[in-house]
Coordinates of C-alpha atoms and ligand atoms in Angstrom, one line a residue:
Chain A
M114 CA 53.2 131.4 73.6
T115 CA 54.4 133.4 76.5
A116 CA 52.3 136.4 75.7
G117 CA 48.8 136.6 77.1
T118 CA 47.0 137.7 80.2
P119 CA 48.5 136.7 83.5
L120 CA 46.3 134.0 85.0
L121 CA 48.1 133.6 88.2
N122 CA 50.0 136.3 89.9
I123 CA 52.3 135.5 92.8
H124 CA 53.6 138.5 94.5
G125 CA 56.3 138.5 97.3
V126 CA 55.3 135.2 98.8
S127 CA 57.3 133.9 101.7
R128 CA 56.8 130.8 103.9
S129 CA 59.1 129.6 106.7
F130 CA 59.1 126.4 108.6
G131 CA 61.0 127.2 111.8
D132 CA 64.4 128.4 110.6
I133 CA 64.0 127.1 107.1
R134 CA 62.8 129.7 104.6
A135 CA 61.1 127.4 102.1
L136 CA 59.8 130.3 100.0
D137 CA 61.7 133.6 100.1
D138 CA 59.9 136.6 98.5
V139 CA 58.7 134.6 95.4
S140 CA 57.1 136.6 92.6
L141 CA 55.9 135.1 89.4
E142 CA 53.3 135.6 86.7
I143 CA 51.8 132.6 85.0
H144 CA 50.0 133.2 81.7
E145 CA 46.8 131.7 80.3
N146 CA 47.5 128.4 78.5
E147 CA 51.1 128.4 79.4
F148 CA 53.2 125.4 80.2
F149 CA 55.2 126.6 83.1
A150 CA 58.0 124.6 84.9
L151 CA 59.4 125.0 88.4
L152 CA 62.9 123.6 88.4
G153 CA 65.3 123.3 91.3
P154 CA 67.2 120.9 93.5
S155 CA 65.6 118.9 96.2
G156 CA 64.3 120.9 99.1
C157 CA 64.3 124.3 97.3
G158 CA 60.6 124.9 98.0
K159 CA 58.9 123.7 94.8
T160 CA 56.3 121.5 96.5
T161 CA 55.7 124.3 99.1
L162 CA 54.9 126.8 96.4
L163 CA 52.4 124.4 94.9
R164 CA 50.9 123.8 98.3
V165 CA 50.5 127.5 98.9
I166 CA 48.8 127.9 95.5
A167 CA 46.5 124.9 96.2
G168 CA 45.7 126.3 99.7
F169 CA 47.3 123.6 101.9
E170 CA 49.8 126.1 103.3
Q171 CA 49.2 129.8 104.1
P172 CA 52.1 132.1 103.1
D173 CA 53.6 134.2 105.9
E174 CA 53.7 137.1 103.5
G175 CA 52.7 138.0 100.0
M176 CA 49.7 137.8 97.7
I177 CA 48.3 135.4 95.1
T178 CA 45.6 136.2 92.6
L179 CA 43.9 133.9 90.1
D180 CA 42.2 135.8 87.3
G181 CA 42.6 138.9 89.4
V182 CA 40.8 137.5 92.4
D183 CA 42.6 137.2 95.7
L184 CA 43.1 133.5 96.2
L185 CA 44.3 133.3 99.8
P186 CA 41.0 133.7 101.6
I187 CA 39.4 131.0 99.5
P188 CA 39.5 127.5 101.2
P189 CA 41.3 124.9 99.2
E190 CA 38.2 122.9 98.3
R191 CA 36.8 125.9 96.4
R192 CA 39.9 126.9 94.5
A193 CA 39.8 126.4 90.7
V194 CA 43.2 124.9 90.9
N195 CA 43.9 121.1 90.8
L196 CA 47.0 119.5 92.1
M197 CA 48.5 116.3 91.0
F198 CA 50.4 115.0 94.0
Q199 CA 54.0 113.9 93.9
S200 CA 52.8 110.5 95.3
Y201 CA 49.6 110.5 93.2
A202 CA 47.4 110.1 96.3
L203 CA 44.9 107.8 94.6
F204 CA 42.0 106.7 96.7
P205 CA 42.9 103.0 97.3
H206 CA 39.3 101.9 98.0
M207 CA 37.9 103.3 94.8
T208 CA 38.1 102.0 91.2
V209 CA 39.9 104.0 88.5
E210 CA 36.5 105.2 87.4
R211 CA 35.4 106.4 90.8
N212 CA 38.7 108.0 91.5
V213 CA 38.4 110.0 88.3
A214 CA 34.7 110.8 88.9
Y215 CA 35.3 112.0 92.5
G216 CA 35.9 115.6 91.7
L217 CA 32.8 115.8 89.5
V218 CA 30.7 114.1 92.1
C219 CA 31.9 116.9 94.5
E220 CA 30.5 119.4 92.0
R221 CA 27.2 117.6 92.2
L222 CA 27.0 117.3 88.4
P223 CA 24.3 115.2 86.9
R224 CA 25.2 111.5 86.7
D225 CA 25.0 111.4 82.9
E226 CA 27.4 114.2 82.5
I227 CA 29.8 112.7 84.9
R228 CA 29.8 109.4 83.0
V229 CA 30.4 111.2 79.7
R230 CA 33.3 113.3 81.0
V231 CA 34.9 110.4 82.8
D232 CA 34.7 108.2 79.7
E233 CA 36.2 111.0 77.6
V234 CA 39.1 111.6 79.9
L235 CA 39.8 107.9 80.4
R236 CA 40.0 107.6 76.6
T237 CA 42.4 110.6 76.5
V238 CA 44.8 108.9 78.9
G239 CA 44.2 105.5 77.4
L240 CA 42.8 103.7 80.5
T241 CA 39.3 102.8 79.3
D242 CA 40.0 99.1 79.8
K243 CA 41.2 99.7 83.4
R244 CA 38.2 101.6 84.5
S245 CA 37.1 98.9 87.0
S246 CA 40.6 98.2 88.5
L247 CA 41.7 99.3 91.9
P248 CA 44.8 101.5 92.1
R249 CA 47.0 98.7 93.5
E250 CA 46.2 96.6 90.5
L251 CA 47.9 99.2 88.2
S252 CA 51.4 99.8 87.1
G253 CA 53.3 102.9 88.1
G254 CA 52.7 104.6 84.7
Q255 CA 49.0 103.7 84.8
R256 CA 48.6 105.1 88.3
Q257 CA 50.2 108.3 87.2
R258 CA 47.8 108.6 84.3
V259 CA 44.8 108.0 86.7
A260 CA 46.1 110.8 88.9
L261 CA 46.4 113.0 85.8
A262 CA 42.9 112.1 84.6
R263 CA 41.5 112.8 88.0
A264 CA 43.0 116.3 87.9
I265 CA 42.2 117.3 84.4
V266 CA 38.6 116.0 84.4
K267 CA 37.7 118.9 86.6
R268 CA 38.9 121.3 83.8
P269 CA 40.6 123.6 86.3
R270 CA 41.9 127.0 85.3
L271 CA 45.2 125.9 86.5
L272 CA 46.7 122.5 86.9
L273 CA 49.6 122.0 89.2
L274 CA 51.7 118.8 88.7
D275 CA 54.2 117.9 91.4
E276 CA 57.0 115.8 89.8
P277 CA 54.4 114.0 87.7
L278 CA 57.0 111.8 86.0
S279 CA 59.6 111.2 88.7
A280 CA 58.4 107.7 89.6
L281 CA 58.6 106.4 86.1
D282 CA 61.4 104.7 84.3
R283 CA 63.2 106.5 81.5
K284 CA 61.3 105.1 78.6
I285 CA 57.8 105.6 79.9
R286 CA 58.9 109.0 81.1
G287 CA 59.7 110.1 77.5
E288 CA 56.3 108.8 76.3
M289 CA 54.5 110.6 79.1
Q290 CA 56.3 113.9 78.4
V291 CA 55.0 113.8 74.9
E292 CA 51.6 112.8 76.3
L293 CA 51.5 115.7 78.7
K294 CA 52.4 118.2 76.1
R295 CA 49.8 116.8 73.7
L296 CA 47.2 116.9 76.5
Q297 CA 48.0 120.5 77.4
H298 CA 47.3 121.5 73.8
E299 CA 44.2 119.4 73.6
V300 CA 42.5 120.5 76.8
G301 CA 43.8 124.0 76.9
I302 CA 44.6 124.1 80.6
T303 CA 47.4 126.1 82.1
F304 CA 50.1 123.7 83.5
V305 CA 52.6 124.3 86.2
V306 CA 54.9 121.4 86.4
V307 CA 57.4 120.9 89.2
T308 CA 60.5 118.9 88.4
H309 CA 64.1 118.5 89.4
D310 CA 64.9 117.1 86.0
Q311 CA 66.3 119.9 83.8
D312 CA 65.8 118.0 80.5
E313 CA 62.1 117.6 81.4
A314 CA 61.7 121.2 82.2
M315 CA 63.6 122.3 79.1
S316 CA 61.7 120.1 76.7
L317 CA 58.2 120.6 78.1
A318 CA 57.9 124.2 79.2
D319 CA 57.3 127.5 77.6
R320 CA 58.9 129.2 80.5
V321 CA 61.0 127.9 83.4
A322 CA 61.6 129.3 86.9
V323 CA 64.8 128.0 88.4
M324 CA 64.6 128.0 92.2
D325 CA 67.2 127.6 94.9
E326 CA 66.7 127.7 98.6
G327 CA 63.3 129.3 98.3
I328 CA 64.4 132.0 95.9
V329 CA 63.5 132.2 92.2
R330 CA 67.0 132.6 90.6
Q331 CA 65.9 133.1 87.1
L332 CA 62.7 133.0 85.0
D333 CA 63.0 132.6 81.3
A334 CA 62.1 130.6 78.2
P335 CA 64.2 127.4 78.1
L336 CA 66.5 128.6 75.3
D337 CA 67.2 131.9 77.0
L338 CA 67.9 130.1 80.2
Y339 CA 70.4 128.0 78.5
R340 CA 72.0 130.7 76.4
R341 CA 71.9 133.5 79.0
P342 CA 72.1 132.2 82.5
R343 CA 72.5 135.1 84.9
S344 CA 74.1 133.3 87.8
I345 CA 76.7 130.6 88.5
F346 CA 73.9 128.5 90.0
V347 CA 71.8 128.6 86.9
A348 CA 74.7 128.1 84.5
D349 CA 75.7 125.1 86.5
F350 CA 72.2 123.7 87.1
I351 CA 71.0 124.0 83.5
G352 CA 73.3 122.0 81.3
S353 CA 77.0 121.8 82.1
S354 CA 79.5 124.5 81.6
T355 CA 83.0 125.6 82.4
I356 CA 82.9 128.4 84.9
L357 CA 85.8 130.8 85.2
K358 CA 85.8 133.2 88.1
G359 CA 87.7 136.4 87.8
T360 CA 87.4 140.1 87.2
Y361 CA 86.8 142.3 84.1
A362 CA 89.7 144.6 83.4
D363 CA 91.2 146.3 80.3
G364 CA 88.5 144.8 78.0
A365 CA 89.4 141.2 78.9
W366 CA 88.4 138.7 81.5
Q367 CA 91.1 138.1 84.0
A368 CA 90.3 134.5 84.9
V369 CA 91.6 133.0 88.1
G370 CA 94.2 130.4 87.2
V371 CA 93.9 130.8 83.4
G372 CA 94.9 134.5 82.9
A373 CA 93.3 137.1 80.6
I374 CA 90.7 135.9 78.1
A375 CA 89.2 137.9 75.3
V376 CA 85.4 138.3 75.6
G377 CA 82.8 139.3 73.1
A378 CA 80.1 140.3 75.6
D379 CA 80.1 143.2 78.0
C380 CA 81.4 141.6 81.2
A381 CA 81.4 144.7 83.4
G382 CA 80.1 143.8 86.8
A383 CA 80.3 140.0 86.1
I384 CA 81.7 137.8 88.8
A385 CA 82.4 134.8 86.5
I386 CA 82.1 133.7 82.9
A387 CA 80.7 130.5 81.5
L388 CA 81.5 128.5 78.5
R389 CA 79.1 125.8 77.2
P390 CA 80.9 122.6 76.2
E391 CA 79.5 122.8 72.6
A392 CA 81.2 126.2 72.3
V393 CA 84.6 124.8 73.2
R394 CA 86.7 123.0 70.5
L395 CA 89.7 120.8 70.9
T396 CA 92.5 121.5 68.4
A397 CA 96.1 120.4 67.7
T398 CA 98.5 122.0 70.1
E399 CA 100.2 123.9 67.3
D400 CA 96.9 125.2 65.9
A401 CA 96.8 129.0 65.8
A402 CA 93.2 129.0 67.0
A403 CA 94.1 127.4 70.3
V404 CA 93.4 129.8 73.1
R405 CA 95.0 127.6 75.8
L406 CA 96.9 124.3 75.9
G407 CA 95.8 121.5 78.2
T408 CA 95.8 117.7 78.8
V409 CA 92.8 115.5 78.3
Q410 CA 91.8 114.0 81.7
E411 CA 88.6 112.1 81.0
V412 CA 86.3 111.3 78.1
Y413 CA 82.6 110.6 78.8
F414 CA 80.4 109.0 76.1
Q415 CA 77.1 110.7 75.6
G416 CA 75.7 108.7 72.7
D417 CA 76.0 110.9 69.6
H418 CA 79.0 112.8 71.0
A419 CA 81.4 112.7 73.9
L420 CA 82.3 115.1 76.6
A421 CA 86.0 115.7 77.1
L422 CA 87.4 117.1 80.4
V423 CA 90.6 119.0 79.7
K424 CA 92.9 120.3 82.4
V425 CA 94.4 123.7 81.7
D426 CA 96.7 124.5 84.6
E427 CA 94.3 124.0 87.5
V428 CA 91.1 124.6 85.6
A429 CA 88.9 121.9 84.1
F430 CA 87.4 122.8 80.7
L431 CA 84.5 120.8 79.3
A432 CA 84.3 120.3 75.5
N433 CA 82.1 118.4 73.2
V434 CA 83.9 116.2 70.8
R435 CA 82.5 114.1 67.9
D436 CA 82.6 110.3 68.3
D437 CA 84.8 109.8 65.3
V438 CA 87.7 112.1 66.5
L439 CA 88.0 111.0 70.2
P440 CA 91.1 112.3 71.8
S441 CA 93.0 109.8 73.9
R442 CA 93.3 110.3 77.6
G443 CA 96.5 112.1 78.6
S444 CA 97.1 113.6 75.2
D445 CA 98.0 117.3 74.9
V446 CA 95.5 119.4 73.0
G447 CA 94.6 123.0 72.3
V448 CA 91.4 124.4 73.7
A449 CA 89.6 127.0 71.5
W450 CA 86.4 129.0 71.6
D451 CA 85.0 132.1 70.1
A452 CA 85.1 135.2 72.2
T453 CA 81.4 135.7 71.4
S454 CA 80.4 132.5 73.0
V455 CA 81.5 133.7 76.5
I456 CA 78.5 134.1 78.8
P457 CA 78.9 136.6 81.6
L458 CA 77.5 135.6 85.0
F459 CA 76.5 138.3 87.5
E460 CA 75.4 136.4 90.6
E461 CA 76.6 133.5 92.7
Chain B
M180 CA 53.7 73.8 120.9
P181 CA 53.1 76.1 123.9
A182 CA 50.4 77.8 121.8
L183 CA 48.7 74.4 121.3
V184 CA 48.8 73.7 125.1
Y185 CA 47.5 77.1 125.7
L186 CA 44.7 76.7 123.2
L187 CA 43.8 73.2 124.6
V188 CA 43.7 74.3 128.3
L189 CA 42.1 77.7 127.9
M190 CA 39.8 77.2 124.9
V191 CA 39.1 73.6 123.8
I192 CA 38.5 72.0 127.3
P193 CA 36.3 74.7 128.8
L194 CA 34.3 75.1 125.6
G195 CA 33.9 71.3 125.4
L196 CA 32.6 71.3 129.0
V197 CA 30.1 74.1 128.3
I198 CA 28.8 72.3 125.2
A199 CA 28.6 69.0 127.1
Y200 CA 26.8 70.6 130.1
A201 CA 24.2 72.2 127.8
F202 CA 22.9 68.8 126.9
L203 CA 22.7 67.3 130.4
T204 CA 20.3 67.5 133.3
S205 CA 21.0 69.7 136.3
G206 CA 22.1 68.0 139.5
R207 CA 20.2 68.7 142.7
F208 CA 23.0 70.9 144.3
G209 CA 24.5 72.2 141.1
G210 CA 26.7 70.2 138.8
V211 CA 25.3 68.0 136.1
Q212 CA 23.9 64.5 135.7
G213 CA 22.3 62.3 133.1
P214 CA 20.3 61.7 131.1
A215 CA 21.2 63.8 128.0
T216 CA 18.4 66.1 126.9
L217 CA 17.5 68.9 124.5
D218 CA 15.3 70.7 127.1
N219 CA 17.9 73.4 127.9
I220 CA 18.1 74.3 124.2
T221 CA 14.4 74.5 123.6
R222 CA 14.0 76.5 126.8
L223 CA 16.3 79.2 125.3
F224 CA 13.5 80.1 122.8
Q225 CA 11.0 81.1 125.5
P226 CA 10.1 84.7 125.0
L227 CA 11.4 85.7 128.5
Y228 CA 15.0 84.7 127.6
L229 CA 14.9 86.0 124.1
E230 CA 13.7 89.4 125.5
V231 CA 16.6 89.5 127.9
L232 CA 19.0 88.6 125.0
A233 CA 17.4 91.3 122.8
S234 CA 17.6 94.0 125.4
S235 CA 21.3 93.0 126.1
V236 CA 22.1 93.3 122.5
V237 CA 20.4 96.7 122.4
N238 CA 22.3 97.9 125.5
A239 CA 25.6 96.7 124.2
G240 CA 24.9 98.1 120.8
L241 CA 24.0 101.5 122.1
A242 CA 27.1 101.5 124.3
T243 CA 29.1 100.6 121.2
F244 CA 27.5 103.3 119.1
I245 CA 28.0 106.0 121.8
A246 CA 31.6 104.9 122.3
F247 CA 32.1 105.3 118.5
L248 CA 30.5 108.7 118.5
I249 CA 32.9 109.9 121.2
G250 CA 35.9 107.7 120.4
F251 CA 36.3 108.5 116.7
P252 CA 36.6 112.3 117.2
A253 CA 38.8 111.6 120.2
A254 CA 41.1 109.4 118.2
L255 CA 41.1 112.0 115.3
A256 CA 42.0 114.7 117.8
I257 CA 44.9 112.7 119.1
T258 CA 46.4 112.1 115.7
R259 CA 46.4 115.9 115.2
L260 CA 48.7 116.4 118.2
S261 CA 52.5 116.5 118.1
L262 CA 54.1 113.1 118.5
S263 CA 55.1 113.6 122.2
W264 CA 51.6 114.8 123.1
Q265 CA 50.1 111.9 121.2
T266 CA 51.9 109.6 123.7
V267 CA 50.6 111.6 126.6
A268 CA 47.1 111.4 125.3
L269 CA 47.3 107.7 124.7
I270 CA 48.5 107.1 128.2
A271 CA 45.6 109.2 129.4
V272 CA 43.2 107.0 127.4
V273 CA 44.4 103.8 129.0
M274 CA 44.9 105.3 132.4
P275 CA 41.5 104.1 133.8
F276 CA 42.7 100.5 133.3
W277 CA 45.2 101.0 136.0
T278 CA 42.3 101.2 138.5
N279 CA 40.2 98.2 139.4
F280 CA 37.1 97.8 137.3
L281 CA 34.8 97.4 140.3
I282 CA 36.1 100.5 142.0
R283 CA 35.6 102.5 138.8
T284 CA 32.1 101.3 138.6
Y285 CA 31.4 102.1 142.2
A286 CA 32.7 105.6 141.5
W287 CA 29.8 106.0 139.1
I288 CA 27.3 105.2 141.8
L289 CA 28.6 108.2 143.7
L290 CA 28.4 110.3 140.7
L291 CA 24.9 109.2 139.5
N292 CA 22.8 108.8 142.7
R293 CA 20.2 111.2 143.8
E294 CA 22.6 113.0 146.2
G295 CA 25.5 112.7 143.7
I296 CA 27.4 115.3 141.8
L297 CA 25.4 115.0 138.6
S298 CA 22.0 115.4 140.3
D299 CA 23.3 118.3 142.5
G300 CA 24.9 120.0 139.5
L301 CA 21.7 119.8 137.5
A302 CA 19.7 121.0 140.5
L303 CA 21.9 124.1 140.6
I304 CA 20.8 125.1 137.1
G305 CA 17.2 124.1 137.9
L306 CA 17.1 120.8 136.0
G307 CA 17.4 118.4 138.9
P308 CA 17.4 116.6 141.1
I309 CA 17.2 113.5 138.9
E310 CA 17.7 109.8 139.4
V311 CA 20.0 108.3 136.8
L312 CA 21.3 105.5 139.0
Y313 CA 19.4 102.2 138.6
T314 CA 18.1 103.0 135.2
R315 CA 18.9 101.5 131.8
E316 CA 20.6 104.7 130.8
A317 CA 23.0 104.3 133.7
V318 CA 23.9 100.8 132.5
I319 CA 24.6 102.0 129.0
L320 CA 26.7 104.9 130.3
G321 CA 28.6 102.5 132.5
L322 CA 29.3 100.1 129.6
T323 CA 30.4 103.0 127.3
Y324 CA 32.7 104.4 130.0
A325 CA 34.2 101.0 130.8
Y326 CA 35.2 100.1 127.2
I327 CA 35.7 103.3 125.3
P328 CA 39.5 103.0 125.4
L329 CA 39.1 99.8 123.4
M330 CA 37.3 101.9 120.8
V331 CA 39.8 104.7 120.7
L332 CA 43.0 102.6 120.4
P333 CA 42.2 100.6 117.2
I334 CA 40.7 103.7 115.5
Y335 CA 43.7 105.7 116.4
A336 CA 46.0 103.0 114.9
S337 CA 44.1 103.0 111.6
L338 CA 44.0 106.8 111.5
Q339 CA 47.8 106.8 112.0
R340 CA 48.2 104.6 109.0
L341 CA 46.0 106.7 106.8
D342 CA 48.0 108.8 104.3
S343 CA 47.0 112.4 105.1
M344 CA 47.7 113.2 101.4
L345 CA 44.5 111.4 100.5
L346 CA 42.4 113.9 102.5
E347 CA 44.3 116.7 100.9
A348 CA 43.6 115.2 97.5
A349 CA 39.9 114.9 98.2
C350 CA 39.9 118.5 99.4
N351 CA 41.7 119.6 96.3
L352 CA 39.1 117.9 94.2
G353 CA 36.4 120.0 95.9
A354 CA 35.2 117.8 98.8
G355 CA 34.1 119.6 101.9
P356 CA 34.8 118.3 105.4
W357 CA 31.7 116.1 105.7
R358 CA 32.2 114.5 102.3
R359 CA 35.9 113.9 103.1
F360 CA 34.8 112.2 106.3
R361 CA 32.2 110.1 104.6
T362 CA 34.0 109.0 101.4
I363 CA 37.7 108.9 102.6
L364 CA 38.2 108.9 106.3
L365 CA 35.3 106.5 107.2
P366 CA 35.9 103.8 104.6
L367 CA 39.6 103.8 105.0
T368 CA 39.5 103.5 108.8
M369 CA 36.7 101.0 108.7
P370 CA 38.9 98.0 109.8
G371 CA 39.9 100.0 112.9
I372 CA 36.3 101.1 113.6
I373 CA 35.0 97.5 113.3
T374 CA 37.7 96.2 115.6
G375 CA 36.9 98.9 118.1
C376 CA 33.2 98.2 117.9
L377 CA 33.9 94.5 118.6
F378 CA 36.2 95.3 121.5
V379 CA 33.4 97.3 123.0
F380 CA 30.4 95.2 122.0
I381 CA 31.7 91.8 123.1
P382 CA 32.6 92.5 126.7
S383 CA 29.5 94.7 127.0
L384 CA 27.2 92.0 125.9
G385 CA 28.3 89.5 128.5
N386 CA 28.9 92.0 131.3
F387 CA 26.9 91.4 134.5
V388 CA 28.7 93.7 137.0
I389 CA 27.7 97.0 135.5
P390 CA 24.0 96.0 135.1
E391 CA 24.0 94.8 138.7
L392 CA 25.7 97.9 140.2
L393 CA 24.3 100.6 138.1
G394 CA 21.1 99.1 136.8
G395 CA 19.8 97.7 140.1
G396 CA 17.2 95.0 139.6
N397 CA 15.5 96.7 136.6
S398 CA 18.1 96.2 134.0
Q399 CA 19.1 92.5 133.8
M400 CA 21.3 91.6 131.0
I401 CA 22.1 88.2 129.6
G402 CA 25.3 88.1 131.7
N403 CA 23.2 88.4 134.9
L404 CA 21.0 85.6 133.8
I405 CA 23.9 83.3 133.1
R406 CA 25.5 84.1 136.4
D407 CA 22.3 83.5 138.3
Q408 CA 21.9 80.1 136.6
F409 CA 25.2 79.0 138.0
L410 CA 25.2 80.7 141.4
K411 CA 21.6 81.1 142.4
S412 CA 19.4 78.6 140.5
R413 CA 22.1 76.0 140.4
D414 CA 21.0 75.1 136.9
W415 CA 24.4 74.6 135.2
P416 CA 23.0 73.0 132.1
F417 CA 20.7 75.9 131.3
G418 CA 23.5 78.4 132.2
S419 CA 25.7 76.6 129.7
A420 CA 22.9 76.7 127.1
L421 CA 22.6 80.5 127.6
S422 CA 26.3 80.8 127.3
L423 CA 26.3 79.0 124.0
L424 CA 23.6 81.3 122.7
V425 CA 25.8 84.3 123.4
L426 CA 28.8 82.6 121.9
A427 CA 26.9 81.7 118.7
L428 CA 25.9 85.4 118.4
L429 CA 29.4 86.5 118.8
V430 CA 30.8 84.0 116.4
I431 CA 28.4 85.3 113.7
I432 CA 29.5 88.9 114.4
V433 CA 33.2 88.0 114.3
M434 CA 32.7 86.2 111.0
L435 CA 31.1 89.3 109.5
Q436 CA 34.0 91.3 110.7
A437 CA 36.5 88.9 109.2
S438 CA 34.8 89.2 105.8
A439 CA 34.9 93.0 106.0
A440 CA 38.6 92.9 106.9
R441 CA 39.3 90.7 103.9
R442 CA 37.5 93.2 101.7
S443 CA 39.6 96.1 103.0
R444 CA 42.9 94.1 102.6
K445 CA 42.1 93.9 98.9
W446 CA 42.6 97.7 98.6
G447 CA 46.3 97.2 99.6
A448 CA 48.4 99.6 101.6
Ligands
LIG656 N1 55.5 120.9 106.8 C1 56.8 121.2 106.9 N2 57.4 121.3 108.1 C2 58.7 121.7 108.2 N3 59.5 121.9 107.1 C3 59.0 121.7 105.9 C4 57.6 121.4 105.7 N4 57.4 121.3 104.4 C5 58.5 121.6 103.8 N5 59.5 121.9 104.7 C6 60.9 122.3 104.4 O1 60.9 123.3 103.4 C7 61.9 123.1 102.4 C8 61.3 123.0 101.0 O2 60.5 121.8 100.9 P1 59.7 121.4 99.6 O3 59.0 120.1 99.9 O4 59.0 122.5 99.1 O5 61.0 121.0 98.6 P2 60.9 120.5 97.1 O6 61.5 121.6 96.3 O7 59.5 120.1 96.8 O8 61.9 119.3 97.2 P3 61.8 117.8 96.5 O9 62.3 118.1 95.1 O10 62.7 117.0 97.3 O11 60.4 117.4 96.5 C9 62.6 121.8 102.8 O12 63.8 122.2 103.5 C10 61.7 121.1 103.7 O13 62.4 120.4 104.7
LIG657 MG1 58.6 118.2 96.3

């Protein structure tokens, strides 16, 4: 899925607002038909990047090409890129139908063709019976689908979605995620989705760029991002993990506060190691497999399993435990993991 | 309760008097006397008076239109300024109101007459001298100038409320500047535009100072006619009837405005 010709090439793009560096030397390639996610905490520059691609902000430096053509000199109204706004930005004085048709009217398409394409896209998003409603007469989820329909009806080369699902409640959100994915396969458009919800990015995207303070910290497929985060930031941001700072010496990790730990991976040059909670087991204190001994501090239910927080000296370890063998708070346990599950981290 | 007193003293009683006067006979030295009559009303429909009304509507309408043509871009330009400069610009817009209306109108006499700045300036580039003063154009200019702040302010307010994201969305969907103006900016600021137009049109229609000072004798408007009925001809009943005519016209216009406003409220915020 990730293979293919690069459709959009972003090279060394920076944009500052006063002292704030909203984008700092961002370089990305986005491939044809890819579902690409931009993930990062609030204020990290995700919206700014989309606005630069759509043409509402000019970068201070850098280059962007679409299909090999320099995008920056092209005015926003002539870019083959559609943006679905974080706040939807539906035209309040137009019906659903006219909102959706707007982009096609701008292209001066024949009336019949516009009608056919609007009908088709309204059917796709399931809003045929709402065609004559005004935006304020719709629910949040319906508005979101109008915004989506308005963007995809143009059949752009590239569709930018700025937190398309953030305004929805959990249940509709799940449904819409499935919908988005289906739509992307159906219409064959390249999607760039901004989100600060990691689950959303991980479940939807072919590749994810994790951003922080205007910098792309890591760009990988979701599974690789989860299994091989390169930095403390990414290990922490994507899923949860136990982070042990320290140094690599004598073939073992000299962890601050916990002492030497055997590691399966090459940790030369690492500044910390991470352990995913599912790689950490709790054992009886006398079990030979126990690497360290600790005390259970807290147990969080997660549905099909629970997450236990175990204090080993001054360091908190996270471990997944099955619902049927819950440890009690305050009990002493052994903490065990395989040396091969240790993930070395090379950056802050 | 104070609102009720206010309404009674300033609205109901004067209006009642005007309506009553319009159906009475004029007294010999002004004032009114019996018997009741419909003569004043039928007299309104004489071509002479209808013509004055029509030309007043045209003058006020043109002044309103020009005020819109200048006021809309001005309001738009103000919204593009930084917040502190917006305040400065708005103060500048209302600044003329700090000077007496008559004095400002006299100032135009100095600007427009044959020896005035406009004429001299045009003469320098070989286009003058010209006489603008005491023409209909001067009246329209004067009306536009006098009330244009009342056009700018409501339009500015509705532009302020407009979500700039909507214009970006239109742009992203491929709309050029003219289409964005026509399909987004104009309809969504229509309530402000209509309010501004009423604020300019209503006082322009009844104005008699500007036609008198800048239009000379040639450009009588309905306001002059009404004033003359009371102060020169001493025909209060007919003056009242003319006033009712203007009032009826304005009521119709305001009702149209109210229905337009209802429509735009339906769009929601
Ligand atoms: N027009 C602007 N003027 C000044 N600062 C801006 C402007 N636009 C963005 N910024 C700043 O740039 C940084 C990045 O903003 P951006 O909107 O791209 O964040 P984001 O990642 O989309 O955040 P969120 O998840 O909250 O939407 C922020 O610190 C923001 O304050
Ligand atoms: Mg954002």
